[in-house]
Amino acid sequence: MPGTRSAFLLVLLAALLPLSFLLGAPAAVGAPAAVGAPAADSASDCALRGTTGWTDEGHDTDFSVFQRPAGTIKAAMVFVDFPDAPAPSAESPADDAAQVTPGADWLWNASYGKAWLDITQHRRWARMPHNSTDYGYERGMTHEQHEAYLKDAVAAADPDVDFSRYDMVYVVPTKNASAVSYTPTYVYEPATAGVVADGRRVKWAVTFGQDMWHWGKKLVAHETGHTFGLPDLYAFDKGDDDHRFVGGWDVMGLIGGAGPQYFAWHSWKLGWTDDSQVVCRASAGSDTVHLTAVEYGSGTKMAVIPTGPSTAYVVESRRAVQADTGLCAAGALVYKVDSSVKSGEGPIRVMDAKPSATPASGCRPLDDGPFRAGETFTDSAAGVRIEVLSADGNGETVRITKS
């Protein structure tokens, strides 16, 4: 009998729900918007494939090229000066390191404790064989030039460092070397000679520049993110606004932005967010989802609506506030991912909500960014609708619809 069957199912569901909490299962997606609507699809249906051949937003990172962002990553930090820019006696390698080494804690928190940078500081100045001005250290330096710089730094430090013990290398220059202006990341390319020390190839390195004194610890997170296969989210072509794509909502964009975290999409791509924490709406239908802010490790981290083989909309919750400016990063952040777009060309683009109301915390809202309770994002051409139904101290409840 239909009535008996329905009653049995309700009793069974009531019995199973407490068990799900005891097992630590993520929060339920919630009831669909309409009776008979299909349940959310498998998370794998929303995992876009990369097509650029290098750093992009594809879920299929090539870990034969890039570094696995898991467990303990052992890093050697070496300090270099130059014939034309010797380190002054008052400059301490330990003091310079203190500018960036807190990035290890930042990455630990951002990864929900799944990745730890174990940085060993070799606190002596290693003299480079060439002047600081001889390395072509400027925007647009080639991979070969960068590799030559790294090779010299490793060779200079090698008498005191056993590089076979480390997964990657951080090179810190004296503050006196103004020609070493910015911080690029090195990823070994098999077509080049590479750098080998103590019988081990250096596959990943970050060579800091003077911008470390501006960006600090989050520069470590940005550059190390490249060794994990993450692209740049700021605009390479500059134009009117370098940060027009994502602003400061991800450390791969504006490093000093108000949202001190990686996008949930990046956290999923890196393996820090599980498939069970992703709600995927690949087929037509609707889901009501409670999103826990990405700053917290538990709960559902994002809802994804794919719109093509390489594109998807993502909604996640943010709860961070930048204390020094009073800018709020609270609300449901909506952005579009395109895994066919190259690094620096806008592979992620945040949808601008332009909130009009000051949130309950009393801090000033940003000019663009999160959607708040009662606000809706719609892309009619793609058949996507994202409604923010309510908010609480831990996140937002949203309804996602694909037609």
CSV table of C-alpha atoms in Angstrom, one decimal:
chain,number,residue,atom,x,y,z
A,1,MET,CA,0.0,0.0,0.0
A,2,PRO,CA,1.4,3.5,-0.9
A,3,GLY,CA,0.6,4.9,2.5
A,4,THR,CA,2.4,2.1,4.4
A,5,ARG,CA,5.4,2.3,2.1
A,6,SER,CA,5.7,6.1,2.7
A,7,ALA,CA,5.4,5.7,6.5
A,8,PHE,CA,8.1,2.9,6.4
A,9,LEU,CA,10.5,5.2,4.5
A,10,LEU,CA,10.0,8.0,6.9
A,11,VAL,CA,10.7,5.8,9.9
A,12,LEU,CA,13.8,4.4,8.2
A,13,LEU,CA,15.1,7.9,7.4
A,14,ALA,CA,14.5,9.0,11.0
A,15,ALA,CA,16.5,6.0,12.2
A,16,LEU,CA,19.4,6.7,9.8
A,17,LEU,CA,19.8,10.4,10.4
A,18,PRO,CA,21.4,10.1,13.9
A,19,LEU,CA,23.8,7.5,12.5
A,20,SER,CA,25.0,10.0,9.9
A,21,PHE,CA,25.8,12.5,12.5
A,22,LEU,CA,27.7,10.0,14.6
A,23,LEU,CA,29.8,9.0,11.6
A,24,GLY,CA,30.7,12.6,11.0
A,25,ALA,CA,29.0,12.8,7.6
A,26,PRO,CA,28.8,16.3,6.0
A,27,ALA,CA,25.6,18.3,6.4
A,28,ALA,CA,22.7,17.2,4.2
A,29,VAL,CA,22.3,19.0,1.0
A,30,GLY,CA,18.7,19.8,1.8
A,31,ALA,CA,15.3,19.2,0.1
A,32,PRO,CA,15.1,19.8,-3.7
A,33,ALA,CA,13.2,22.8,-4.8
A,34,ALA,CA,10.4,20.8,-6.3
A,35,VAL,CA,8.9,17.3,-5.6
A,36,GLY,CA,10.4,14.8,-8.0
A,37,ALA,CA,13.5,16.9,-8.8
A,38,PRO,CA,16.6,14.7,-9.2
A,39,ALA,CA,19.2,14.6,-6.4
A,40,ALA,CA,22.5,16.3,-6.8
A,41,ASP,CA,24.9,14.6,-9.2
A,42,SER,CA,28.3,13.0,-8.5
A,43,ALA,CA,31.1,15.5,-7.7
A,44,SER,CA,33.1,14.0,-10.5
A,45,ASP,CA,30.5,15.3,-13.0
A,46,CYS,CA,31.6,18.8,-12.0
A,47,ALA,CA,35.4,18.2,-12.1
A,48,LEU,CA,36.5,20.1,-15.2
A,49,ARG,CA,39.5,18.9,-17.3
A,50,GLY,CA,42.4,21.2,-18.0
A,51,THR,CA,43.2,22.0,-21.6
A,52,THR,CA,46.0,24.6,-21.5
A,53,GLY,CA,48.9,22.1,-21.0
A,54,TRP,CA,50.2,24.0,-17.9
A,55,THR,CA,48.8,25.7,-14.9
A,56,ASP,CA,45.0,26.0,-15.2
A,57,GLU,CA,41.8,25.3,-13.4
A,58,GLY,CA,41.4,21.7,-14.5
A,59,HIS,CA,40.9,19.1,-11.8
A,60,ASP,CA,43.5,16.8,-13.4
A,61,THR,CA,46.8,18.2,-12.1
A,62,ASP,CA,49.8,16.4,-13.5
A,63,PHE,CA,51.8,15.5,-10.4
A,64,SER,CA,54.7,14.2,-12.4
A,65,VAL,CA,55.3,17.9,-13.1
A,66,PHE,CA,53.8,19.7,-10.1
A,67,GLN,CA,54.3,19.1,-6.4
A,68,ARG,CA,51.7,17.2,-4.4
A,69,PRO,CA,50.1,19.6,-1.8
A,70,ALA,CA,49.8,16.9,0.9
A,71,GLY,CA,51.7,15.9,4.1
A,72,THR,CA,55.0,17.4,5.0
A,73,ILE,CA,56.9,19.3,2.3
A,74,LYS,CA,60.5,19.7,3.2
A,75,ALA,CA,62.0,23.0,2.1
A,76,ALA,CA,65.5,24.3,2.3
A,77,MET,CA,65.8,28.1,2.7
A,78,VAL,CA,69.1,29.6,1.7
A,79,PHE,CA,70.3,33.2,1.7
A,80,VAL,CA,72.4,34.8,-1.0
A,81,ASP,CA,74.2,38.1,-1.5
A,82,PHE,CA,76.2,39.4,-4.5
A,83,PRO,CA,79.6,41.0,-5.3
A,84,ASP,CA,77.8,44.3,-6.1
A,85,ALA,CA,75.3,43.9,-3.2
A,86,PRO,CA,76.9,42.3,-0.2
A,87,ALA,CA,74.7,41.8,2.8
A,88,PRO,CA,75.5,44.4,5.5
A,89,SER,CA,76.7,43.2,8.8
A,90,ALA,CA,73.5,44.4,10.5
A,91,GLU,CA,71.3,42.2,8.2
A,92,SER,CA,70.5,38.9,9.7
A,93,PRO,CA,69.3,35.9,7.7
A,94,ALA,CA,67.0,35.0,10.6
A,95,ASP,CA,65.3,38.5,10.5
A,96,ASP,CA,64.8,38.2,6.7
A,97,ALA,CA,63.4,34.8,7.0
A,98,ALA,CA,60.9,36.0,9.6
A,99,GLN,CA,59.3,38.1,6.9
A,100,VAL,CA,58.1,35.0,5.0
A,101,THR,CA,58.3,31.8,7.1
A,102,PRO,CA,54.9,32.5,8.8
A,103,GLY,CA,53.6,31.5,5.4
A,104,ALA,CA,54.0,27.9,6.6
A,105,ASP,CA,51.3,28.4,9.2
A,106,TRP,CA,49.1,30.3,6.7
A,107,LEU,CA,49.3,27.3,4.3
A,108,TRP,CA,48.6,24.8,7.1
A,109,ASN,CA,45.4,26.7,8.0
A,110,ALA,CA,44.3,27.1,4.4
A,111,SER,CA,44.8,23.4,3.7
A,112,TYR,CA,42.8,22.4,6.8
A,113,GLY,CA,45.9,20.8,8.2
A,114,LYS,CA,46.6,18.7,5.2
A,115,ALA,CA,49.8,20.3,4.0
A,116,TRP,CA,52.7,21.5,6.1
A,117,LEU,CA,55.8,23.4,4.9
A,118,ASP,CA,58.7,22.2,7.0
A,119,ILE,CA,61.2,25.0,6.3
A,120,THR,CA,64.8,24.6,7.4
A,121,GLN,CA,66.8,27.8,7.4
A,122,HIS,CA,70.5,27.7,6.5
A,123,ARG,CA,71.4,31.0,8.1
A,124,ARG,CA,74.5,32.1,6.4
A,125,TRP,CA,75.1,34.4,3.4
A,126,ALA,CA,76.1,32.4,0.3
A,127,ARG,CA,77.9,34.7,-2.2
A,128,MET,CA,76.6,34.5,-5.8
A,129,PRO,CA,79.3,34.3,-8.6
A,130,HIS,CA,77.8,37.2,-10.5
A,131,ASN,CA,76.5,40.7,-9.8
A,132,SER,CA,72.8,41.0,-8.9
A,133,THR,CA,72.3,43.1,-12.1
A,134,ASP,CA,73.7,40.3,-14.3
A,135,TYR,CA,70.8,37.9,-14.0
A,136,GLY,CA,68.2,39.7,-16.1
A,137,TYR,CA,66.0,39.7,-13.1
A,138,GLU,CA,63.1,41.6,-14.3
A,139,ARG,CA,59.5,40.9,-15.5
A,140,GLY,CA,59.7,38.7,-18.5
A,141,MET,CA,62.9,36.9,-17.5
A,142,THR,CA,63.1,33.6,-19.3
A,143,HIS,CA,62.9,30.2,-17.7
A,144,GLU,CA,66.6,29.6,-18.7
A,145,GLN,CA,67.6,32.9,-17.0
A,146,HIS,CA,65.7,31.9,-13.9
A,147,GLU,CA,67.2,28.4,-13.9
A,148,ALA,CA,70.7,29.9,-14.1
A,149,TYR,CA,70.0,32.1,-11.1
A,150,LEU,CA,68.7,29.1,-9.1
A,151,LYS,CA,71.7,27.0,-10.2
A,152,ASP,CA,74.1,29.6,-8.9
A,153,ALA,CA,72.2,30.0,-5.6
A,154,VAL,CA,72.2,26.2,-5.0
A,155,ALA,CA,75.9,25.8,-5.9
A,156,ALA,CA,76.8,28.7,-3.6
A,157,ALA,CA,74.9,27.2,-0.7
A,158,ASP,CA,75.8,23.5,-1.4
A,159,PRO,CA,78.9,23.3,0.8
A,160,ASP,CA,76.6,23.8,3.9
A,161,VAL,CA,73.4,22.2,2.6
A,162,ASP,CA,72.5,18.7,1.8
A,163,PHE,CA,69.9,19.3,-0.9
A,164,SER,CA,69.0,15.5,-1.1
A,165,ARG,CA,67.0,16.0,2.1
A,166,TYR,CA,64.5,18.5,0.6
A,167,ASP,CA,61.5,18.6,-1.7
A,168,MET,CA,61.9,22.2,-2.7
A,169,VAL,CA,64.1,25.3,-2.2
A,170,TYR,CA,63.4,28.9,-1.2
A,171,VAL,CA,66.1,31.4,-2.1
A,172,VAL,CA,66.2,34.7,-0.1
A,173,PRO,CA,68.4,37.6,-1.3
A,174,THR,CA,69.9,40.3,0.7
A,175,LYS,CA,67.7,43.4,1.1
A,176,ASN,CA,70.6,45.2,-0.4
A,177,ALA,CA,70.0,43.6,-3.9
A,178,SER,CA,67.5,46.0,-5.3
A,179,ALA,CA,67.9,44.5,-8.8
A,180,VAL,CA,66.3,41.3,-7.6
A,181,SER,CA,63.0,42.9,-7.6
A,182,TYR,CA,60.2,40.3,-7.6
A,183,THR,CA,59.5,36.7,-6.7
A,184,PRO,CA,59.0,34.0,-9.5
A,185,THR,CA,58.4,30.3,-9.0
A,186,TYR,CA,60.6,27.7,-10.6
A,187,VAL,CA,59.1,24.4,-11.9
A,188,TYR,CA,61.6,22.1,-13.7
A,189,GLU,CA,61.0,21.6,-17.4
A,190,PRO,CA,62.5,18.4,-18.8
A,191,ALA,CA,63.6,20.2,-22.0
A,192,THR,CA,66.2,22.2,-19.9
A,193,ALA,CA,69.3,21.1,-18.2
A,194,GLY,CA,67.8,21.6,-14.7
A,195,VAL,CA,69.5,21.9,-11.4
A,196,VAL,CA,71.0,18.9,-9.6
A,197,ALA,CA,72.7,19.0,-6.2
A,198,ASP,CA,73.7,16.1,-3.9
A,199,GLY,CA,72.3,13.6,-6.3
A,200,ARG,CA,68.8,15.1,-6.4
A,201,ARG,CA,67.1,17.3,-9.0
A,202,VAL,CA,65.6,20.5,-7.7
A,203,LYS,CA,62.2,20.4,-9.3
A,204,TRP,CA,60.5,23.2,-7.4
A,205,ALA,CA,61.8,26.5,-6.0
A,206,VAL,CA,60.8,30.0,-5.1
A,207,THR,CA,63.4,32.8,-5.5
A,208,PHE,CA,62.3,35.7,-3.5
A,209,GLY,CA,62.7,39.3,-4.5
A,210,GLN,CA,62.3,42.7,-2.8
A,211,ASP,CA,58.5,42.4,-3.1
A,212,MET,CA,58.7,39.9,-0.1
A,213,TRP,CA,59.0,43.0,2.1
A,214,HIS,CA,55.6,44.2,0.8
A,215,TRP,CA,53.6,40.9,0.6
A,216,GLY,CA,55.1,39.0,3.5
A,217,LYS,CA,53.8,35.5,4.4
A,218,LYS,CA,51.0,35.3,1.8
A,219,LEU,CA,53.7,35.5,-0.9
A,220,VAL,CA,54.8,32.1,0.2
A,221,ALA,CA,51.3,30.8,-0.3
A,222,HIS,CA,51.0,32.4,-3.7
A,223,GLU,CA,54.3,31.2,-5.1
A,224,THR,CA,54.2,27.7,-3.5
A,225,GLY,CA,50.7,27.4,-5.0
A,226,HIS,CA,52.3,27.5,-8.4
A,227,THR,CA,54.4,24.5,-7.5
A,228,PHE,CA,51.0,22.8,-6.8
A,229,GLY,CA,49.8,23.7,-10.3
A,230,LEU,CA,47.7,26.7,-9.5
A,231,PRO,CA,47.5,29.6,-12.1
A,232,ASP,CA,47.8,33.3,-11.6
A,233,LEU,CA,44.4,35.0,-11.2
A,234,TYR,CA,45.5,38.6,-11.8
A,235,ALA,CA,45.7,40.0,-15.3
A,236,PHE,CA,49.0,39.7,-17.2
A,237,ASP,CA,48.0,42.3,-19.7
A,238,LYS,CA,47.6,44.8,-16.9
A,239,GLY,CA,45.2,47.2,-18.6
A,240,ASP,CA,43.1,49.5,-16.3
A,241,ASP,CA,43.1,47.0,-13.4
A,242,ASP,CA,45.5,44.2,-12.8
A,243,HIS,CA,43.0,42.5,-10.4
A,244,ARG,CA,39.8,42.9,-12.4
A,245,PHE,CA,39.1,39.2,-12.5
A,246,VAL,CA,39.0,38.1,-8.9
A,247,GLY,CA,40.2,41.0,-6.8
A,248,GLY,CA,41.5,39.9,-3.5
A,249,TRP,CA,39.3,36.8,-3.0
A,250,ASP,CA,42.1,34.3,-3.6
A,251,VAL,CA,45.8,34.6,-2.8
A,252,MET,CA,46.6,33.6,-6.4
A,253,GLY,CA,45.1,37.0,-7.4
A,254,LEU,CA,45.7,40.0,-5.2
A,255,ILE,CA,48.0,38.6,-2.6
A,256,GLY,CA,47.1,41.3,0.0
A,257,GLY,CA,43.4,41.0,-0.6
A,258,ALA,CA,40.6,41.0,2.0
A,259,GLY,CA,39.8,37.3,1.5
A,260,PRO,CA,42.7,35.5,3.1
A,261,GLN,CA,42.1,32.1,1.6
A,262,TYR,CA,42.1,30.0,-1.6
A,263,PHE,CA,38.9,29.6,-3.5
A,264,ALA,CA,37.0,26.4,-2.5
A,265,TRP,CA,37.5,25.3,-6.1
A,266,HIS,CA,41.3,25.4,-5.5
A,267,SER,CA,40.9,23.6,-2.2
A,268,TRP,CA,39.0,20.8,-4.0
A,269,LYS,CA,41.5,20.8,-6.9
A,270,LEU,CA,44.4,20.4,-4.4
A,271,GLY,CA,42.7,17.6,-2.5
A,272,TRP,CA,42.0,19.6,0.7
A,273,THR,CA,38.3,19.5,0.2
A,274,ASP,CA,36.7,16.1,-0.3
A,275,ASP,CA,34.2,15.1,-3.0
A,276,SER,CA,31.7,14.6,-0.2
A,277,GLN,CA,31.9,18.4,0.6
A,278,VAL,CA,30.9,19.3,-3.0
A,279,VAL,CA,27.4,19.6,-4.2
A,280,CYS,CA,27.3,19.1,-8.0
A,281,ARG,CA,24.3,20.1,-10.1
A,282,ALA,CA,25.2,18.9,-13.6
A,283,SER,CA,21.7,17.8,-14.7
A,284,ALA,CA,18.6,19.9,-14.8
A,285,GLY,CA,17.1,20.4,-11.3
A,286,SER,CA,17.5,22.3,-8.1
A,287,ASP,CA,19.2,21.8,-4.7
A,288,THR,CA,19.0,23.7,-1.4
A,289,VAL,CA,22.5,23.7,0.2
A,290,HIS,CA,23.9,25.0,3.5
A,291,LEU,CA,27.5,26.2,2.8
A,292,THR,CA,29.9,26.4,5.6
A,293,ALA,CA,32.5,29.2,5.1
A,294,VAL,CA,35.7,28.1,3.4
A,295,GLU,CA,37.6,29.5,6.4
A,296,TYR,CA,36.3,26.5,8.4
A,297,GLY,CA,37.3,22.9,7.5
A,298,SER,CA,34.0,21.0,8.0
A,299,GLY,CA,30.7,21.0,6.2
A,300,THR,CA,29.8,21.5,2.6
A,301,LYS,CA,32.3,23.9,1.0
A,302,MET,CA,30.8,24.7,-2.4
A,303,ALA,CA,28.0,24.1,-4.9
A,304,VAL,CA,29.0,23.7,-8.6
A,305,ILE,CA,26.9,24.1,-11.8
A,306,PRO,CA,28.8,23.1,-14.9
A,307,THR,CA,27.8,24.9,-18.0
A,308,GLY,CA,30.1,23.3,-20.6
A,309,PRO,CA,33.1,20.9,-21.0
A,310,SER,CA,35.4,23.5,-19.5
A,311,THR,CA,33.1,26.0,-17.6
A,312,ALA,CA,31.2,26.0,-14.4
A,313,TYR,CA,29.7,28.4,-11.9
A,314,VAL,CA,30.7,28.0,-8.2
A,315,VAL,CA,29.1,29.4,-5.1
A,316,GLU,CA,30.9,29.3,-1.7
A,317,SER,CA,30.7,31.0,1.6
A,318,ARG,CA,33.2,33.5,3.1
A,319,ARG,CA,33.4,34.7,6.7
A,320,ALA,CA,36.8,36.5,6.9
A,321,VAL,CA,37.2,40.1,7.9
A,322,GLN,CA,40.5,42.1,7.3
A,323,ALA,CA,41.0,43.7,10.6
A,324,ASP,CA,43.3,46.5,9.5
A,325,THR,CA,40.8,47.9,7.0
A,326,GLY,CA,37.5,46.8,8.4
A,327,LEU,CA,36.5,45.4,5.0
A,328,CYS,CA,34.1,42.5,5.1
A,329,ALA,CA,34.5,39.3,3.2
A,330,ALA,CA,31.2,37.8,4.4
A,331,GLY,CA,28.6,36.3,2.1
A,332,ALA,CA,28.0,33.9,-0.7
A,333,LEU,CA,30.8,34.3,-3.3
A,334,VAL,CA,29.8,33.4,-6.9
A,335,TYR,CA,32.4,32.9,-9.6
A,336,LYS,CA,32.8,31.4,-13.0
A,337,VAL,CA,35.6,28.9,-13.7
A,338,ASP,CA,37.0,28.2,-17.2
A,339,SER,CA,39.7,25.5,-17.4
A,340,SER,CA,40.4,26.4,-21.0
A,341,VAL,CA,41.7,29.9,-20.1
A,342,LYS,CA,45.4,30.3,-19.5
A,343,SER,CA,47.1,31.6,-16.3
A,344,GLY,CA,46.9,35.4,-16.2
A,345,GLU,CA,44.0,35.6,-18.7
A,346,GLY,CA,41.1,35.2,-16.2
A,347,PRO,CA,40.5,31.5,-15.7
A,348,ILE,CA,38.3,32.5,-12.7
A,349,ARG,CA,36.1,35.5,-12.7
A,350,VAL,CA,34.1,36.7,-9.6
A,351,MET,CA,30.5,37.8,-10.2
A,352,ASP,CA,29.9,41.3,-8.9
A,353,ALA,CA,27.1,41.4,-6.3
A,354,LYS,CA,27.5,45.1,-5.3
A,355,PRO,CA,25.9,44.6,-1.9
A,356,SER,CA,23.9,47.5,-0.7
A,357,ALA,CA,23.4,46.5,3.0
A,358,THR,CA,25.9,46.6,5.8
A,359,PRO,CA,26.2,43.1,7.3
A,360,ALA,CA,25.4,42.4,11.0
A,361,SER,CA,29.0,42.5,12.0
A,362,GLY,CA,29.0,46.3,11.3
A,363,CYS,CA,32.1,46.3,9.2
A,364,ARG,CA,32.1,48.0,5.8
A,365,PRO,CA,31.1,45.8,2.9
A,366,LEU,CA,33.4,45.6,-0.1
A,367,ASP,CA,32.5,47.3,-3.3
A,368,ASP,CA,32.0,44.0,-5.0
A,369,GLY,CA,32.0,40.3,-4.2
A,370,PRO,CA,29.6,38.3,-2.0
A,371,PHE,CA,25.9,38.0,-2.4
A,372,ARG,CA,23.9,38.2,0.8
A,373,ALA,CA,20.6,36.9,2.0
A,374,GLY,CA,17.8,37.9,-0.4
A,375,GLU,CA,20.1,38.4,-3.4
A,376,THR,CA,20.2,36.3,-6.5
A,377,PHE,CA,22.7,35.7,-9.3
A,378,THR,CA,21.2,34.6,-12.7
A,379,ASP,CA,22.8,33.7,-16.0
A,380,SER,CA,19.7,33.1,-18.2
A,381,ALA,CA,21.7,32.1,-21.2
A,382,ALA,CA,23.5,29.3,-19.3
A,383,GLY,CA,20.3,28.3,-17.4
A,384,VAL,CA,21.9,29.1,-14.0
A,385,ARG,CA,20.2,30.6,-11.0
A,386,ILE,CA,21.8,31.0,-7.5
A,387,GLU,CA,19.6,32.3,-4.7
A,388,VAL,CA,20.9,33.2,-1.2
A,389,LEU,CA,18.1,32.2,1.1
A,390,SER,CA,19.6,33.0,4.5
A,391,ALA,CA,22.8,33.4,6.4
A,392,ASP,CA,24.1,32.5,9.9
A,393,GLY,CA,27.4,32.7,11.8
A,394,ASN,CA,28.9,29.7,9.9
A,395,GLY,CA,27.7,30.3,6.3
A,396,GLU,CA,24.9,30.7,3.9
A,397,THR,CA,22.0,28.6,2.7
A,398,VAL,CA,21.6,28.8,-1.1
A,399,ARG,CA,19.3,27.3,-3.7
A,400,ILE,CA,21.0,26.4,-7.0
A,401,THR,CA,19.0,25.7,-10.1
A,402,LYS,CA,20.0,24.5,-13.5
A,403,SER,CA,17.4,24.6,-16.3
